[in-house]
mmCIF file of C-alpha atoms in Angstrom:
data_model
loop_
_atom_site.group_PDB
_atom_site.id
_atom_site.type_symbol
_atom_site.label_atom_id
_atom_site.label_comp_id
_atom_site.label_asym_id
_atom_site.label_seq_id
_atom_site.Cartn_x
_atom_site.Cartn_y
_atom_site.Cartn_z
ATOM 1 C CA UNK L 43 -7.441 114.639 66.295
ATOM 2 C CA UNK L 44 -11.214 113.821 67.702
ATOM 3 C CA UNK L 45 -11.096 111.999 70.268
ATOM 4 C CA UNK L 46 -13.120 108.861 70.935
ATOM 5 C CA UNK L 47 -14.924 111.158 74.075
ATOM 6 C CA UNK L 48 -16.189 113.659 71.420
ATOM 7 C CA UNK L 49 -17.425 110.941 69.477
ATOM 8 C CA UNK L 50 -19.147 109.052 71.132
ATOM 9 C CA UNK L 51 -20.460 112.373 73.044
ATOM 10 C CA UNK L 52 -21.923 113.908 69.207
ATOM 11 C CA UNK L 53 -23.946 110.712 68.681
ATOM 12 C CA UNK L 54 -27.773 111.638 68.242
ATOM 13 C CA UNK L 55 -28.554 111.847 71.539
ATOM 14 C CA UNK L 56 -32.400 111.757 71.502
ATOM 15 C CA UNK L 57 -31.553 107.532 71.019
ATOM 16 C CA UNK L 58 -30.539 106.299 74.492
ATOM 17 C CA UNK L 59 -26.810 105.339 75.745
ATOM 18 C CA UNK L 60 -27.930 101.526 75.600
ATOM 19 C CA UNK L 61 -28.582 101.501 72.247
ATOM 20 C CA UNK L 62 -25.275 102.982 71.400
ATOM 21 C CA UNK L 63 -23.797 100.598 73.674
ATOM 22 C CA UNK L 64 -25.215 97.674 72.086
ATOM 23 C CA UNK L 65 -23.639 99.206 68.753
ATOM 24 C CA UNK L 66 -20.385 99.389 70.341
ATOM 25 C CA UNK L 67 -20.209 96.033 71.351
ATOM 26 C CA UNK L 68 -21.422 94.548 68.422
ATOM 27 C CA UNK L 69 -19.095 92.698 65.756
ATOM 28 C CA UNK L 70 -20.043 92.687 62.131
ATOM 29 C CA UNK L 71 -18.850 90.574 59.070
ATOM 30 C CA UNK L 72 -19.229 92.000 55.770
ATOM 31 C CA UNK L 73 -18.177 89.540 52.702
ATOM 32 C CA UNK L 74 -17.815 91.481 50.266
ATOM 33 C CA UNK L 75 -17.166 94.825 49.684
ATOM 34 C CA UNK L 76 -18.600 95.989 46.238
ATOM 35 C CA UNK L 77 -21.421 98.348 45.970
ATOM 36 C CA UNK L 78 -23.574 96.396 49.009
ATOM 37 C CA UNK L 79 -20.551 96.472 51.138
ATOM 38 C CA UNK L 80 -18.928 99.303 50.995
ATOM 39 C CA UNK L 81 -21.601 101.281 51.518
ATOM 40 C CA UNK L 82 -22.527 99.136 54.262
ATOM 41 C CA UNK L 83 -19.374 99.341 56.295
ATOM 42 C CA UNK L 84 -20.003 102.979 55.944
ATOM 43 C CA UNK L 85 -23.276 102.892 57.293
ATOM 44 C CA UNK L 86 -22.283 100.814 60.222
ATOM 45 C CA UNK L 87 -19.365 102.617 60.602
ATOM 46 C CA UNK L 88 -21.537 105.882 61.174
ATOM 47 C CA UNK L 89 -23.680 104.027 63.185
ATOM 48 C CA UNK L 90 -21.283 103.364 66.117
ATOM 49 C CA UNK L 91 -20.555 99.452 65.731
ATOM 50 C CA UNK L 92 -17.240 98.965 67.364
ATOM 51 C CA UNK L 93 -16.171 95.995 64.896
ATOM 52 C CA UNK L 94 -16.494 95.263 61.603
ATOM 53 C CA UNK L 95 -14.793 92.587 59.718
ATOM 54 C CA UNK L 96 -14.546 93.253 55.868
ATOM 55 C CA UNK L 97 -13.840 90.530 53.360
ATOM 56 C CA UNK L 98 -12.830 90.438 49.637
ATOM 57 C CA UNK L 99 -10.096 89.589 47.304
ATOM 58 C CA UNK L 100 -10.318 92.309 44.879
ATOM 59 C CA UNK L 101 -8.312 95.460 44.463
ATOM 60 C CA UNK L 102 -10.621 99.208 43.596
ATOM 61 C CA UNK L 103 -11.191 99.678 39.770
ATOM 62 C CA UNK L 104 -12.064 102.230 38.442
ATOM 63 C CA UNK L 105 -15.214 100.969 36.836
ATOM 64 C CA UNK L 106 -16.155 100.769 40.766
ATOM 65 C CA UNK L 107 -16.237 104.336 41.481
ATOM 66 C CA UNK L 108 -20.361 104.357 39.880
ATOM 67 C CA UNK L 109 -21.889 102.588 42.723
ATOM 68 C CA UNK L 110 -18.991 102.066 45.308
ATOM 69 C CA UNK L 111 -17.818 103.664 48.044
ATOM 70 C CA UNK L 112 -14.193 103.782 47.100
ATOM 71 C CA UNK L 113 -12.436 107.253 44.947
ATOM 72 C CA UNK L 114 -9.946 108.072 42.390
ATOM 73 C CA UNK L 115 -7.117 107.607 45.181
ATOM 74 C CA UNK L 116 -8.197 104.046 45.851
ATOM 75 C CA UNK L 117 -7.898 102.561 42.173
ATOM 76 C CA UNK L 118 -5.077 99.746 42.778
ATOM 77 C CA UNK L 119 -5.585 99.542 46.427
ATOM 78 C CA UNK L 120 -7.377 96.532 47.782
ATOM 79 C CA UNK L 121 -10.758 97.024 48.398
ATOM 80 C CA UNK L 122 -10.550 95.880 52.215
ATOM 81 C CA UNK L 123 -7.009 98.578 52.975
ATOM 82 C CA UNK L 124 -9.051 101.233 51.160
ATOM 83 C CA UNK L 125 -12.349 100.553 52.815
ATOM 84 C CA UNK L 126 -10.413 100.427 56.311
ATOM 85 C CA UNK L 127 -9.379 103.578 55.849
ATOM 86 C CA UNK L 128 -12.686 105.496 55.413
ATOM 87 C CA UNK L 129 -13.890 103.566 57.984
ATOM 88 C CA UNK L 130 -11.045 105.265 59.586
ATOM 89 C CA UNK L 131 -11.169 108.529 58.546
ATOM 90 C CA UNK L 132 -15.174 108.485 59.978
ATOM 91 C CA UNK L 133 -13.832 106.956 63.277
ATOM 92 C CA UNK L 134 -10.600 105.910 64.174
ATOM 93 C CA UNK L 135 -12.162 104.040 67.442
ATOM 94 C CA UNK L 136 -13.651 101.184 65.132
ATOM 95 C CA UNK L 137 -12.032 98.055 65.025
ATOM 96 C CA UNK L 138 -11.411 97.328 61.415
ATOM 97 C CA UNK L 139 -9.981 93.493 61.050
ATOM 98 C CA UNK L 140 -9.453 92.885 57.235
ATOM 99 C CA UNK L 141 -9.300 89.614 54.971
ATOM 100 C CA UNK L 142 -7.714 90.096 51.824
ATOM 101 C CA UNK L 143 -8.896 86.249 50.207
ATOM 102 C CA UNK L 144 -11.666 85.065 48.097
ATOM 103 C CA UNK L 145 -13.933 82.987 49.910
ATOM 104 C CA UNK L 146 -13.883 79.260 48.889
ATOM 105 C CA UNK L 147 -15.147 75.820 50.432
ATOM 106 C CA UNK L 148 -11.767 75.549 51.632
ATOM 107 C CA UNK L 149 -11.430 78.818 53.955
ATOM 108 C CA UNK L 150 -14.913 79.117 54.719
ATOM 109 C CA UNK L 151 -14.764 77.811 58.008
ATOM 110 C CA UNK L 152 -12.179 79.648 59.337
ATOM 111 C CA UNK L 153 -13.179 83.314 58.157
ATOM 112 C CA UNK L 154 -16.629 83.008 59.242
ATOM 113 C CA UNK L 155 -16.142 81.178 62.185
ATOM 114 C CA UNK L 156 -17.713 82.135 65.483
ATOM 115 C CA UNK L 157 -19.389 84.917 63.558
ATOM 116 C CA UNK L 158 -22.910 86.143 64.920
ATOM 117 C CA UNK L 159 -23.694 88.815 62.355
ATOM 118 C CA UNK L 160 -23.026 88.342 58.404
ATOM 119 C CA UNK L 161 -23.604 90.438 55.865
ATOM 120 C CA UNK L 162 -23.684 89.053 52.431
ATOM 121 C CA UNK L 163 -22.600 91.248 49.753
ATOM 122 C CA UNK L 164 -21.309 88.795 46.319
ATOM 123 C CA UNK L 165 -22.012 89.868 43.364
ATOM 124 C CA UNK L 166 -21.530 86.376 42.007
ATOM 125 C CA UNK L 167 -25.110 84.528 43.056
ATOM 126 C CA UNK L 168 -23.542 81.170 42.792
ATOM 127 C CA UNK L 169 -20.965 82.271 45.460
ATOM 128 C CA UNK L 170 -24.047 84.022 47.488
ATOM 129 C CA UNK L 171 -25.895 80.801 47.507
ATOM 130 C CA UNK L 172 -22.505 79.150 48.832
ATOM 131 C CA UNK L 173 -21.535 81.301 51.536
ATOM 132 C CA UNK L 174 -25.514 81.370 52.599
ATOM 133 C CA UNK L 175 -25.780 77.297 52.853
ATOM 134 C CA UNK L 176 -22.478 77.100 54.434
ATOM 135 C CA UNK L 177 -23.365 79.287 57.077
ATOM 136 C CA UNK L 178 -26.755 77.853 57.522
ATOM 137 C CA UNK L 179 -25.778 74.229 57.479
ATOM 138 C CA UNK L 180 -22.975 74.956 59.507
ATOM 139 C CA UNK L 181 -23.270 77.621 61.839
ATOM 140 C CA UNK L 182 -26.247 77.620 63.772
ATOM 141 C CA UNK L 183 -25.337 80.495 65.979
ATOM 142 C CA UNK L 184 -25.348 83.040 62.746
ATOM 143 C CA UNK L 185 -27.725 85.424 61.432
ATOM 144 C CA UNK L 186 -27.535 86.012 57.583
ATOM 145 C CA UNK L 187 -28.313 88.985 55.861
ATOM 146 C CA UNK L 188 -28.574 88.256 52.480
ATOM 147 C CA UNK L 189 -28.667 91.181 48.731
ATOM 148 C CA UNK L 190 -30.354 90.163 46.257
ATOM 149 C CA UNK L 191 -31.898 92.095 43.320
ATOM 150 C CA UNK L 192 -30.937 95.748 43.176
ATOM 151 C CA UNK L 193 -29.614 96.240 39.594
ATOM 152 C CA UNK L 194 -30.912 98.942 36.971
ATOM 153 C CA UNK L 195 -32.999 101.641 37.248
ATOM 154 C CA UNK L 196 -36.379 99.952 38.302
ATOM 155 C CA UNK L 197 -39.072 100.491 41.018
ATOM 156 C CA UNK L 198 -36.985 101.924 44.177
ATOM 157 C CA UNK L 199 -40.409 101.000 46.415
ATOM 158 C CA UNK L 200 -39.438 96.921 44.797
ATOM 159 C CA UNK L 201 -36.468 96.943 47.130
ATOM 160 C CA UNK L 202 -37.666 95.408 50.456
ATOM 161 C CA UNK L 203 -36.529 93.598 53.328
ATOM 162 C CA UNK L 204 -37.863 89.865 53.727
ATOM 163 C CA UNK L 205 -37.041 87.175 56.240
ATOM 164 C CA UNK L 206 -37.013 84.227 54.041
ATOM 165 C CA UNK L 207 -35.698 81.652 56.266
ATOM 166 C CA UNK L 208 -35.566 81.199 60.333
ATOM 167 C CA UNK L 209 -31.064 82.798 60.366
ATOM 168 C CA UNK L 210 -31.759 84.507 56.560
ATOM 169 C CA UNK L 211 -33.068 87.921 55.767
ATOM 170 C CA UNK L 212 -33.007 88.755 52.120
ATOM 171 C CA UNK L 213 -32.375 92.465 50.601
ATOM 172 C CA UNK L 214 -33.278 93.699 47.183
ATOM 173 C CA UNK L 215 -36.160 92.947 44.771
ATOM 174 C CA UNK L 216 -35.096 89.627 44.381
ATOM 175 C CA UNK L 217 -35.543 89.346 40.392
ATOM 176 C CA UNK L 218 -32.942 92.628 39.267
ATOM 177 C CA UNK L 219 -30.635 90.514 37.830
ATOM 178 C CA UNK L 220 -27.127 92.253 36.680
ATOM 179 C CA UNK L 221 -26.548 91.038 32.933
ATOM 180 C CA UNK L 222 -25.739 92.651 29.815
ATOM 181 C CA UNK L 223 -27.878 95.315 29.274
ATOM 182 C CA UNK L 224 -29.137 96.112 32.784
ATOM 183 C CA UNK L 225 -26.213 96.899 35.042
ATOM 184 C CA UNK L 226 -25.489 98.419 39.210
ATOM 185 C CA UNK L 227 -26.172 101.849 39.265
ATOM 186 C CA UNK L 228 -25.422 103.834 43.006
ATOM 187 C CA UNK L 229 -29.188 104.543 43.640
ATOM 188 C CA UNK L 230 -31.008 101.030 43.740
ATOM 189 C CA UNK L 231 -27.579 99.479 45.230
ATOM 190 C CA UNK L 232 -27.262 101.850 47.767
ATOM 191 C CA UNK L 233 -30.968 101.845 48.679
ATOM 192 C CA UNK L 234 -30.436 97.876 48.855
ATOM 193 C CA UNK L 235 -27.209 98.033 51.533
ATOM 194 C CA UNK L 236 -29.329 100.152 53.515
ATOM 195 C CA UNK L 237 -31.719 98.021 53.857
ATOM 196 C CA UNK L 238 -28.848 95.341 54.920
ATOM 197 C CA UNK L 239 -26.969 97.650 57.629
ATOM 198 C CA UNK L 240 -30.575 98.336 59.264
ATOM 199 C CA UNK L 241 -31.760 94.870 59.776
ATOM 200 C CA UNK L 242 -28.157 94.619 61.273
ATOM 201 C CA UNK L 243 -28.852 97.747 63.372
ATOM 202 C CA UNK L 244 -31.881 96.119 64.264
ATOM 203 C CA UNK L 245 -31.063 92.349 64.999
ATOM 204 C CA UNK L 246 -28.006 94.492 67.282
ATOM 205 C CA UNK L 247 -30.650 96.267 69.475
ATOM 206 C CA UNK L 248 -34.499 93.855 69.090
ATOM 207 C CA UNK L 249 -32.795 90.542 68.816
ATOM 208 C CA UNK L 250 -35.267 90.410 65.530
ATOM 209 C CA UNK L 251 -36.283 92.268 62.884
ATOM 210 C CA UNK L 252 -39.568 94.575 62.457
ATOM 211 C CA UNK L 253 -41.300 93.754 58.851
ATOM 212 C CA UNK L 254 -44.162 94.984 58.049
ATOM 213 C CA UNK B 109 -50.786 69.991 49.840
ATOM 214 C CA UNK B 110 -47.581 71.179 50.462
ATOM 215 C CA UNK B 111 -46.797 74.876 50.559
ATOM 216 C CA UNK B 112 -43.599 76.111 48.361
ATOM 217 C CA UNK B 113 -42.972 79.944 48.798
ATOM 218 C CA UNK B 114 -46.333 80.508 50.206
ATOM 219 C CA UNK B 115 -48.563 79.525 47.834
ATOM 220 C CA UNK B 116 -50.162 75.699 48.012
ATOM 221 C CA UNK B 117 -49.228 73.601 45.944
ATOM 222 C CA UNK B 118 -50.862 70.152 44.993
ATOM 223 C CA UNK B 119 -49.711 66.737 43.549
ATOM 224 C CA UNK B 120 -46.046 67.381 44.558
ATOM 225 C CA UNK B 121 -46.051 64.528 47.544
ATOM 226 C CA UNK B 122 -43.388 62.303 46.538
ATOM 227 C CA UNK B 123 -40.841 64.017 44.698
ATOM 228 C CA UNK B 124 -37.454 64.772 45.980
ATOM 229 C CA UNK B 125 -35.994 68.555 46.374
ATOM 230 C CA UNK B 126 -33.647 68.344 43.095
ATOM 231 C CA UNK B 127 -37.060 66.975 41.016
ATOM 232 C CA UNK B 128 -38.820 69.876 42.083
ATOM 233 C CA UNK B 129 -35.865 72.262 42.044
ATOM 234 C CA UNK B 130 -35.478 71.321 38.357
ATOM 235 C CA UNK B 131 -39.366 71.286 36.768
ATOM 236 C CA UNK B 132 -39.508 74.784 38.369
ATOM 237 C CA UNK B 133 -36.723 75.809 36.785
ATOM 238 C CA UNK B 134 -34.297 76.596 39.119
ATOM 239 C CA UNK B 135 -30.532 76.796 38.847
ATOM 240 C CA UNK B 136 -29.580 74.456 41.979
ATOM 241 C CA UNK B 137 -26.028 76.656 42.269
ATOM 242 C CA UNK B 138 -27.936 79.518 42.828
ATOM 243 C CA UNK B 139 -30.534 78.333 45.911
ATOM 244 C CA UNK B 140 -30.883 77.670 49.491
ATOM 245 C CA UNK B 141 -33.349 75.573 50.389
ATOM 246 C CA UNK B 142 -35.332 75.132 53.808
ATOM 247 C CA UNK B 143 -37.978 72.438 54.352
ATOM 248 C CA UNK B 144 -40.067 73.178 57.737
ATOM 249 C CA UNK B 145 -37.744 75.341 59.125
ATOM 250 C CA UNK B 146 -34.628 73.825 58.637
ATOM 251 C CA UNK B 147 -32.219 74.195 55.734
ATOM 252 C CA UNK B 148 -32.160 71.510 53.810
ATOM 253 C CA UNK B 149 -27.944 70.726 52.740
ATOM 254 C CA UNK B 150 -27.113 71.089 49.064
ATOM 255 C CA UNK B 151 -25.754 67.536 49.388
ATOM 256 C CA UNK B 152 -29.233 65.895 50.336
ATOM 257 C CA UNK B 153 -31.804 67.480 47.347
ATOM 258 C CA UNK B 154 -31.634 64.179 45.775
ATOM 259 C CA UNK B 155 -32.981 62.210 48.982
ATOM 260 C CA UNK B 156 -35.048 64.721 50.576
ATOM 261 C CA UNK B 157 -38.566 63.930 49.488
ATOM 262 C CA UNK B 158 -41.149 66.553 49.310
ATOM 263 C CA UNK B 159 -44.320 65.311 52.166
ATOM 264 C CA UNK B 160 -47.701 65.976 52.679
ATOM 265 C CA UNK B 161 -48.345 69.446 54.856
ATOM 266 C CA UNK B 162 -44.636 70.277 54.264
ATOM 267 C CA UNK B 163 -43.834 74.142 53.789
ATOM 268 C CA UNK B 164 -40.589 74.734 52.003
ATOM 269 C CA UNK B 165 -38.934 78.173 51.381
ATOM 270 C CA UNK B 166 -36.746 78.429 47.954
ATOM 271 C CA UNK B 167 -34.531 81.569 47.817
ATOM 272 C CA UNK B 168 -32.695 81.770 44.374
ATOM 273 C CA UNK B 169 -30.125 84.848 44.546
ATOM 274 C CA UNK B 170 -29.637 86.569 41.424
ATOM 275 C CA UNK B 171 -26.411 88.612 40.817
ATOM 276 C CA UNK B 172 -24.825 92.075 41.995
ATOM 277 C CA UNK B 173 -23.749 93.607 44.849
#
């Protein structure tokens, strides 16, 4: 087995050892963990942050395998034991703390509580407008980073980073709508979480975001 | 003048959030609202009225992930 040495030791080392300290100690929450996600977990994951909290209430499908992270062996499997375990399988050293519930008004508070760092990664917009004003209202110690707007097959270049609001930074083109007709396809969705996991790797190290 | 989303806007002095939330055709599920700064709660559109020299922010999510 690699050990957490070798690791840490084949990180890019033309970055400095603070950086990859500040990724270390850093603690993200991911709600969701469809096509955003997933693929953001991943990214983190590769990135060195030494905890990640992944949220949903969903088992793989199989009509998840065009844009998600998951495989063929995950169909069944909840999304958060299956997504643990590639986080895993890239490195063992991360703390992976899972929640296996659909978010509601009721639980709210005590999943996200205390957290500094959310991603938000619905696919419902009603319940990414929820979890968004809950933690906004409530939590004025969080940073929000929001997706919105990645469906179809569109402009890659419309997929930008924005802060819209003082604790919320919103992802995507913010007009792809998913409906009948235009569906998530890996490229625009995956081009959209990595905009989310670098304002993440960013807030981790600046403290803010660069936009230009 | 009040500025919505950056761009001025005039003659909307007066009305409350939910008024202007609804003639611009939002869908009030979908939004998050912040008024100078500070998010305005879903639970106060109706009595939050839009001032002069106000800048509000409306982000209205649409679906996927």
């Amino acid at each position: 087995m690699v050990t957490k040495v070798e690791l840490e030791e084949a990180m890019d080392k033309r970055f400095t050892k603070e950086i990859y300290k500040k990724f270390k100690n850093a603690r993200v929450c991911i709600a969701g963990l469809g096509g955003l996600g997933s693929n953001i977990a991943i990214m983190l994951a590769r990135s060195g942050i030494g905890t990640l909290k992944l949220i949903d209430f969903d088992v793989v499908d199989i009509t998840n395998l065009n844009r998600q992270a998951y495989r063929i062996c995950h169909i069944g499997i909840e999304k958060t034991k299956a997504l643990k375990e590639m986080v895993e399988e890239i490195n063992p050293y991360i703390k992976v703390e899972v929640c296996q519930e659909k978010v509601t008004e009721y639980n709210i508070e005590e999943i996200f509580k205390g957290e500094a760092y959310v991603c938000e990664a619905f696919d419902n917009p009603e319940y990414k407008a929820l979890l968004v004003n809950y933690l906004l209202e409530r939590q004025p110690e969080t940073v929000v980073v929001s997706g919105s707007g990645m469906a179809g097959i569109g402009n890659s270049n419309a997929i930008c980073t924005k802060k819209k609001m003082n604790r919320l930074y919103v992802c995507g083109d913010g007009e792809s709508d998913a409906y009948k007709g235009m569906g998530l396809l890996a490229p625009r969705v995956s081009i959209c979480a990595g905009h989310q996991a670098n304002v993440l790797l960013q807030l981790i190290t600046q403290g803010d975001c660069s936009l230009g | 003048m009040v500025r919505i989303n950056g761009n001025d806007i005039e003659h909307m002095e007066g009305k409350s959030i939910a008024e202007y939330l609804k003639e611009a055709g939002y869908d009030v599920k979908r939004v998050a609202v912040e008024r100078n700064g500070v998010i305005v709660p879903k639970k106060s559109y109706e009595e939050v009225v839009i001032t002069e020299a106000d800048t509000i922010e409306v982000v209205s999510f649409v679906g996927g992930g």
